[in-house]
Coordinates of C-alpha atoms and ligand atoms in Angstrom, one line a residue:
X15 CA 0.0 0.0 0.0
X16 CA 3.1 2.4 1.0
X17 CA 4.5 2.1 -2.0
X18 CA 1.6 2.7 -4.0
X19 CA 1.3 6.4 -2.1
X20 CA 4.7 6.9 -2.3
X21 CA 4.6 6.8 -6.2
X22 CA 1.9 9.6 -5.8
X23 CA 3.7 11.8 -3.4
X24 CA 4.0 14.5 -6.1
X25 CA -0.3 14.3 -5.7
X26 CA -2.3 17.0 -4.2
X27 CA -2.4 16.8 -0.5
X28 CA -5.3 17.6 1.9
X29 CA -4.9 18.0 5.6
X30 CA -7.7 17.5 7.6
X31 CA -8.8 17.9 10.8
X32 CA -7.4 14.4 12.0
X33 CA -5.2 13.8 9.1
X34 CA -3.4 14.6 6.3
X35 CA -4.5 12.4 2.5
X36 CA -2.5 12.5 -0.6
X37 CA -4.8 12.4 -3.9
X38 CA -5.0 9.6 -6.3
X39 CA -6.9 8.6 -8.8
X40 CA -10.5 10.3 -9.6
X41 CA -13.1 7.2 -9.2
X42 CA -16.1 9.3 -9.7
X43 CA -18.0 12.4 -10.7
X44 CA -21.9 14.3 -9.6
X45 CA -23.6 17.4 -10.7
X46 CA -21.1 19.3 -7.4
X47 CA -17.9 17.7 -7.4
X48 CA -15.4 15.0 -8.0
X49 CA -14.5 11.5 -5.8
X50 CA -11.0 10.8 -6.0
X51 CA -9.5 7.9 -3.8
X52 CA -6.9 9.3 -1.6
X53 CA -4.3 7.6 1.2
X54 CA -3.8 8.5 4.8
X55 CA -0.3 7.9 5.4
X56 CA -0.3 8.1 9.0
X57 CA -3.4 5.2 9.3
X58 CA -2.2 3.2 6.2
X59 CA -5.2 2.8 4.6
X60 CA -7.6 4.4 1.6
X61 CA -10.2 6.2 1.6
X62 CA -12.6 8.3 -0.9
X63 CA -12.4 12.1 -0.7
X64 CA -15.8 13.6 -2.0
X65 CA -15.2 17.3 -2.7
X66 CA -18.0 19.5 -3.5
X67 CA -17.2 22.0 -5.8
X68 CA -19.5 24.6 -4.3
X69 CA -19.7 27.5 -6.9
X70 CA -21.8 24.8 -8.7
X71 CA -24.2 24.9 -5.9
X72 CA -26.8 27.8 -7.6
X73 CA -30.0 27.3 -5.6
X74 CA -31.0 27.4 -1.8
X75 CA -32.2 23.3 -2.2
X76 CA -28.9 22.3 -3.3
X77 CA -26.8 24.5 -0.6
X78 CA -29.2 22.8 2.2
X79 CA -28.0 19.4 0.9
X80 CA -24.7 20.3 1.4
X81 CA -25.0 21.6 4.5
X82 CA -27.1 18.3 5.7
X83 CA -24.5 15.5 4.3
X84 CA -22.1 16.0 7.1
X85 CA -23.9 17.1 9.4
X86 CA -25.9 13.9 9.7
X87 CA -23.3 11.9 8.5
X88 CA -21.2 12.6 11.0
X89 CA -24.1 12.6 13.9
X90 CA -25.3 9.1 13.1
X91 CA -22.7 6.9 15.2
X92 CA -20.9 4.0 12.5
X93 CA -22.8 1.3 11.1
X94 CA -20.9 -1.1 8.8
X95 CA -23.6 -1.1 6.2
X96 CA -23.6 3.2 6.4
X97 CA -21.1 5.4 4.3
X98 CA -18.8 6.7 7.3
X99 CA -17.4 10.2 7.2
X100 CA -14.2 10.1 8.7
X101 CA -13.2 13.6 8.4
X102 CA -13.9 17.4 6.2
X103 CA -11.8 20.3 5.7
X104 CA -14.2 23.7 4.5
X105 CA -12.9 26.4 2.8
X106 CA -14.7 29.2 0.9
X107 CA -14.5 27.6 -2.1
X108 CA -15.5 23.7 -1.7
X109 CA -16.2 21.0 0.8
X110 CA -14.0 17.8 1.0
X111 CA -15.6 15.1 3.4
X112 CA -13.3 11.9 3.8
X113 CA -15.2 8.8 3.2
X114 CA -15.1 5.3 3.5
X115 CA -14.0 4.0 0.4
X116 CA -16.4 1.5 -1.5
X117 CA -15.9 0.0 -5.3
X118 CA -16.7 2.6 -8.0
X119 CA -20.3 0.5 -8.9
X120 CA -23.5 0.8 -7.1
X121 CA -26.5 -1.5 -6.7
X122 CA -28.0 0.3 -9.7
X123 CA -25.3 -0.9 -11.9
X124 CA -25.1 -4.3 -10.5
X125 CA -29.0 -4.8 -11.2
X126 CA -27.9 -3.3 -14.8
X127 CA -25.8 -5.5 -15.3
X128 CA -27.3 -8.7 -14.3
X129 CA -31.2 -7.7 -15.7
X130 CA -32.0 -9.1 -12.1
X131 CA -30.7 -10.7 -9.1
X132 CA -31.7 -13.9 -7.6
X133 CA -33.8 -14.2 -4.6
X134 CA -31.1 -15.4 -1.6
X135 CA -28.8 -12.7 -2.8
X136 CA -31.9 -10.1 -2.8
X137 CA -32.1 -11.7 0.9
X138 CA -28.8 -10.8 1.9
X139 CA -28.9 -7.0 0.6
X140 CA -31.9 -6.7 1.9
X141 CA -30.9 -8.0 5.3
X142 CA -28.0 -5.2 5.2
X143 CA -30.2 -2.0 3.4
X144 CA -33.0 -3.0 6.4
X145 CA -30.1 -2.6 9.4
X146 CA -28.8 0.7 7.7
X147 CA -31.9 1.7 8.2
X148 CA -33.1 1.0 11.4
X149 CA -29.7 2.3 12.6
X150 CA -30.5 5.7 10.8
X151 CA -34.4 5.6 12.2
X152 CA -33.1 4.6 15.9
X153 CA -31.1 8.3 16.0
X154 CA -34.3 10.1 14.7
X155 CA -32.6 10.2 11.2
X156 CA -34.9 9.8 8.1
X157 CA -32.9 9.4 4.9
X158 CA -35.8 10.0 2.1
X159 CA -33.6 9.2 -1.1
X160 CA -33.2 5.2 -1.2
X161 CA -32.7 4.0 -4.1
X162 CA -29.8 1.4 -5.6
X163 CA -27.6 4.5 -7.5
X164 CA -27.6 5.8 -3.8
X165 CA -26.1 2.4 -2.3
X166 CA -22.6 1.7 -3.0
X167 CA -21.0 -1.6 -3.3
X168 CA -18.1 -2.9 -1.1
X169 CA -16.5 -6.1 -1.5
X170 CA -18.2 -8.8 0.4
X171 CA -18.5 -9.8 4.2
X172 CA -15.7 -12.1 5.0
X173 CA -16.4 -15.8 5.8
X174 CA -14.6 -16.4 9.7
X175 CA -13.5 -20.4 9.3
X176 CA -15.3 -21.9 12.7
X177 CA -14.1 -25.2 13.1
X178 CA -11.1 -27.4 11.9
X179 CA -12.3 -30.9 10.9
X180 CA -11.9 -30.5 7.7
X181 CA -15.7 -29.1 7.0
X182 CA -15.7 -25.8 4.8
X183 CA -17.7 -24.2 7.9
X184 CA -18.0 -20.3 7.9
X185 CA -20.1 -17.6 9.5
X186 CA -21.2 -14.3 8.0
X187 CA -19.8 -11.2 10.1
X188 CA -21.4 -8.5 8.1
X189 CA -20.0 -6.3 10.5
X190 CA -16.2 -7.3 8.7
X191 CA -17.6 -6.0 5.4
X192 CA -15.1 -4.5 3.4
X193 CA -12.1 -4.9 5.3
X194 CA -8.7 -6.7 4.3
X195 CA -8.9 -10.2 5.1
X196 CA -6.5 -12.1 7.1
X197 CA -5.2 -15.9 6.3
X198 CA -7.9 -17.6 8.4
X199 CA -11.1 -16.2 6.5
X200 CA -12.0 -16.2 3.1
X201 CA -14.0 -13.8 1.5
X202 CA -18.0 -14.1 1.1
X203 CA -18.7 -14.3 -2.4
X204 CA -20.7 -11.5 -3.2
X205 CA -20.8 -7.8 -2.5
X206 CA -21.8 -6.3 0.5
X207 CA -23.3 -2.7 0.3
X208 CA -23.4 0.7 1.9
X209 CA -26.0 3.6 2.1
X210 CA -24.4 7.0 1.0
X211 CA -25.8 10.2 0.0
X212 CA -27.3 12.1 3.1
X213 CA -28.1 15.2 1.4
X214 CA -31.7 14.5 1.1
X215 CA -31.6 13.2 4.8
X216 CA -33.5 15.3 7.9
X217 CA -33.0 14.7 11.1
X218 CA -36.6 14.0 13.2
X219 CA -36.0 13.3 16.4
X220 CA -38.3 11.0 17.9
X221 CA -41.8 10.6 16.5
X222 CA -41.0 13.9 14.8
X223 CA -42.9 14.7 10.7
X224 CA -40.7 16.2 7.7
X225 CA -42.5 17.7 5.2
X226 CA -41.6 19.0 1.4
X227 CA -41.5 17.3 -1.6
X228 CA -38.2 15.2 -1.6
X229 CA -36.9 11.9 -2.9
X230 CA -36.4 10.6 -6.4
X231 CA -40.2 9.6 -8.6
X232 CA -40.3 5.9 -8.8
X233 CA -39.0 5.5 -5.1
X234 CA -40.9 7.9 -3.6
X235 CA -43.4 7.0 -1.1
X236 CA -47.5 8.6 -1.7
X237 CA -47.8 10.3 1.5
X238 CA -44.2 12.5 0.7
X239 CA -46.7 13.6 -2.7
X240 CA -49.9 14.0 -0.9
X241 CA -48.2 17.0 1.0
X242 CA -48.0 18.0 4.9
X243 CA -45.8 16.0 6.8
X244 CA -44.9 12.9 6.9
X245 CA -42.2 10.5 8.9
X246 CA -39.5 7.4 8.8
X247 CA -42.0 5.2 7.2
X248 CA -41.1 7.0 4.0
X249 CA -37.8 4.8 3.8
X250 CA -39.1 1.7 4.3
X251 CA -41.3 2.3 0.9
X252 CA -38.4 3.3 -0.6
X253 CA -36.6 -0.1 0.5
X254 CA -39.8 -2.2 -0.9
X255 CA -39.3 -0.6 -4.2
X256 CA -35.6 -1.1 -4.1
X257 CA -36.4 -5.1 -3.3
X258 CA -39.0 -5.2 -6.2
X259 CA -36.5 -3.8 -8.3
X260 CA -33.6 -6.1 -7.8
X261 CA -36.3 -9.1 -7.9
X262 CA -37.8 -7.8 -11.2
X263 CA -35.1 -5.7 -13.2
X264 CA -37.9 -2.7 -13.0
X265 CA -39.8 -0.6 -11.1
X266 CA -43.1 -1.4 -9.7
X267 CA -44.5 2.2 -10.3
X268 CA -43.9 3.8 -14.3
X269 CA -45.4 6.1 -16.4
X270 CA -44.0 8.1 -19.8
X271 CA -43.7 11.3 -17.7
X272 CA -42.7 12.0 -13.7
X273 CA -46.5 13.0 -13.4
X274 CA -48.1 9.5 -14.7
X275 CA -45.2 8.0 -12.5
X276 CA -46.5 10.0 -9.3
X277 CA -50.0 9.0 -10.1
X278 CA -48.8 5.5 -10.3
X279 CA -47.1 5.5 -7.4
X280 CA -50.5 7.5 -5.7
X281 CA -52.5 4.6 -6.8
X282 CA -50.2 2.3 -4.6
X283 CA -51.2 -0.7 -7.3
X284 CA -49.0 -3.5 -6.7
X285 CA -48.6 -6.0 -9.4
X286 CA -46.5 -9.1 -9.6
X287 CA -46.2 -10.5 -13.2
X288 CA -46.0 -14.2 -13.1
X289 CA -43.2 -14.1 -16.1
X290 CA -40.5 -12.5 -13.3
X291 CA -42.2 -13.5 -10.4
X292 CA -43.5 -16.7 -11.0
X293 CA -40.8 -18.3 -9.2
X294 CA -40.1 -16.1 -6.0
X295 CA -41.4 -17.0 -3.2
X296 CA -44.6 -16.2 -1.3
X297 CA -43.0 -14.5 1.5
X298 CA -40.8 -12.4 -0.1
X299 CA -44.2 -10.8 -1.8
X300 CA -45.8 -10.9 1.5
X301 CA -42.6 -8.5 2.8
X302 CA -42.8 -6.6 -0.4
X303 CA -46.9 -5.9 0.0
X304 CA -46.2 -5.0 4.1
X305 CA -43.2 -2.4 3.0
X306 CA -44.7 -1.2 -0.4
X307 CA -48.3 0.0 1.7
X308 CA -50.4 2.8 0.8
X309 CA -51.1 2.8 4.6
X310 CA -47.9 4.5 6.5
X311 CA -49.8 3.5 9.8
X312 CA -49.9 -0.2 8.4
X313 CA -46.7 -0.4 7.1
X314 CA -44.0 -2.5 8.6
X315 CA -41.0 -0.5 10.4
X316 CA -37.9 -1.3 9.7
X317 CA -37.0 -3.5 12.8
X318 CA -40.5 -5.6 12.0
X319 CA -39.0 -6.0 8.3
X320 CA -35.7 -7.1 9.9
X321 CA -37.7 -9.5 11.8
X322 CA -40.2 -10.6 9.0
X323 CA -39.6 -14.7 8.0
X324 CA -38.3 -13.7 4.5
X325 CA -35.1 -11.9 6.4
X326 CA -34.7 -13.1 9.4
X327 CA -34.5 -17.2 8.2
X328 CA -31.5 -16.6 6.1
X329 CA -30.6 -13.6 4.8
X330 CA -29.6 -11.3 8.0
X331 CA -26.1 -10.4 9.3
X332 CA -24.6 -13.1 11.6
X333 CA -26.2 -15.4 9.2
X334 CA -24.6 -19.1 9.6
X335 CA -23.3 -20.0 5.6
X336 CA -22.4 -23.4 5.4
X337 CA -20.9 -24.9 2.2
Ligands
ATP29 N1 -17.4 6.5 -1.0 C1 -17.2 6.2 -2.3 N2 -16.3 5.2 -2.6 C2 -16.1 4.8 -3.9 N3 -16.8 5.4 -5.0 C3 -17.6 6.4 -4.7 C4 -17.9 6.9 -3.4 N4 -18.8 7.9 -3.4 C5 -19.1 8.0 -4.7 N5 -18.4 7.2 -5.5 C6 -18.5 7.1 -6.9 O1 -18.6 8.4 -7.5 C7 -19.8 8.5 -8.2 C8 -20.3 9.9 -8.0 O2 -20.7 10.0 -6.6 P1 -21.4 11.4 -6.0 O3 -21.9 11.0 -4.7 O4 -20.6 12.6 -6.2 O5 -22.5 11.7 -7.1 P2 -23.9 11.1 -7.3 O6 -24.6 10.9 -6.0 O7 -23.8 10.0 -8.3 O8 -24.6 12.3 -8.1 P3 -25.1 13.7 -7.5 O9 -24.3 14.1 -6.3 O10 -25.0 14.5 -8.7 O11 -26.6 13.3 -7.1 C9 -20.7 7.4 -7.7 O12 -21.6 7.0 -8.7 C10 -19.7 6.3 -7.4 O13 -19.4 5.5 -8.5

């Protein structure tokens, strides 16, 4: 890893509150700013440096997001399946926050990629988008953009070898996820992910209501477009669309125009076409009708989803894998 910095010790270098990072490569670009991975010589390890260019930042909605991103980032204690901020440097001109560094993909491109993804492995993200959010919900903090481009991809939990008789015989410790891995453990075979991208985020306190229209069209849940205020539950919609969407390779809620899609989404019609969902199973459409509810009152949290059959028999963190 040294040497890898070392050969970019003529990079730009930021220093931080807690630490100095050297610049490498960019790994990404928004509509404010650039993602570069960068190195922290003094911990040894890489993170991604988010900087927020913000003379790009024109309208008051957009400066509010900026504001919000570290603010609750950095509130909400560390979760392994949340994008930790480990430190920022302000300056007139941008914003830099230091982040944990995930691969350059998100759950949107996987699902791209693959048209859709198989049930157990729908399970297991499931399992890890449902603790992000309860962790975010049990500090008060409502996120109110989920949606796969906002959850980033890190390579997968790592496989702890439990017993030596010879047995391939491995637990899941999601907690592990994306760390190096040491000669006793083998890495879990597929990715793990990470919910990012706080700007949309508010903070509620307990039992507390947001209000405004926020969020992205298909993902967004009625009662955020029926207007006055609404609370956590919003995210937990948001997570059922994200489930349907891995299952089925599209959304459950379209239209040719954002206002047909808001009407769709109003109308709270859920449909599962036997062609793609022929062959999933009964309970994961019985969690997708409980999350995906017209009914905020009568929609699961997301500690009951956690605890619903579908997750909790085989897809959660500290899940027992054996080969
Ligand atoms: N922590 C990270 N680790 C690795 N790659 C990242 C990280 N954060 C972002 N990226 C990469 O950079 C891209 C741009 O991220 P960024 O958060 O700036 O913009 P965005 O959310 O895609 O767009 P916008 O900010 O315009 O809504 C992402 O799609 C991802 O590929």
């Amino acid at each position: 890893m040294k040497q890898a910095a070392a050969a970019a010790s003529d990079a730009r270098t930021l220093v931080g509150s807690s630490d100095s990072y050297i610049f490498l490569s960019e790994i990404g670009r928004g509509r404010f700013g650039t993602i570069h991975r960068c190195y922290s010589p003094t911990r040894d390890a890489f993170f991604a440096c988010k900087v927020i260019n913000k003379s790009l930042l024109s309208d008051p909605t957009d400066r509010q997001c900026l504001t919000n991103e570290p603010t609750i980032m950095s509130f909400l204690p560390p979760h392994p399946h949340v994008i930790r901020v480990h430190d920022s440097v302000d300056s007139p001109e941008s914003l830099s926050l230091i982040l944990d560094l995930c691969l350059p993909i998100t759950l949107h491109d996987l699902i791209v990629s693959e048209d859709r993804l198989p049930e157990p492995r729908v399970r297991r993200f499931m399992a890890q988008l449902l603790s992000s959010i309860a962790h975010c919900h049990a500090y008060g903090v409502v996120h109110r953009d989920i949606k796969p481009e906002n959850l980033l991809l890190v390579r997968g939990g790592r496989r702890v070898r439990e017993d030596n008789d010879g047995d391939r015989d491995y637990s899941y410790d999601a907690s592990k996820v994306g760390e190096d891995f040491s000669a006793e453990e083998e890495e879990f075979e597929d990715y793990g992910l990470k919910l990012g991208d706080f700007g949309s985020a508010e903070w509620l306190g307990e039992g507390g209501m947001a209000e405004g229209v926020v969020g992205t069209p298909h993902y967004v849940a009625p009662e955020v477009l029926r207007g006055g205020g609404y609370g956590e539950k919003v995210d937990l919609w948001s997570a059922g669309v994200v489930m349907y969407v891995m299952l089925a390779g599209f959304e459950p809620f379209r239209g040719e125009s954002v206002e047909k899609v808001f009407e769709a989404v109003c109308r709270g019609n859920l449909r599962f076409p036997t062609r793609v969902f022929g062959g999933v199973s009964a309970e994961a459409k019985d969690l997708l009708r409980k999350m995906i509810c017209r009914d905020a009152s009568r929609r699961l949290t997301a500690e009951q989803a956690l605890r619903h059959s579908w997750v909790a028999n085989g897809g959660g963190a500290g899940q027992r894998v054996v080969n």
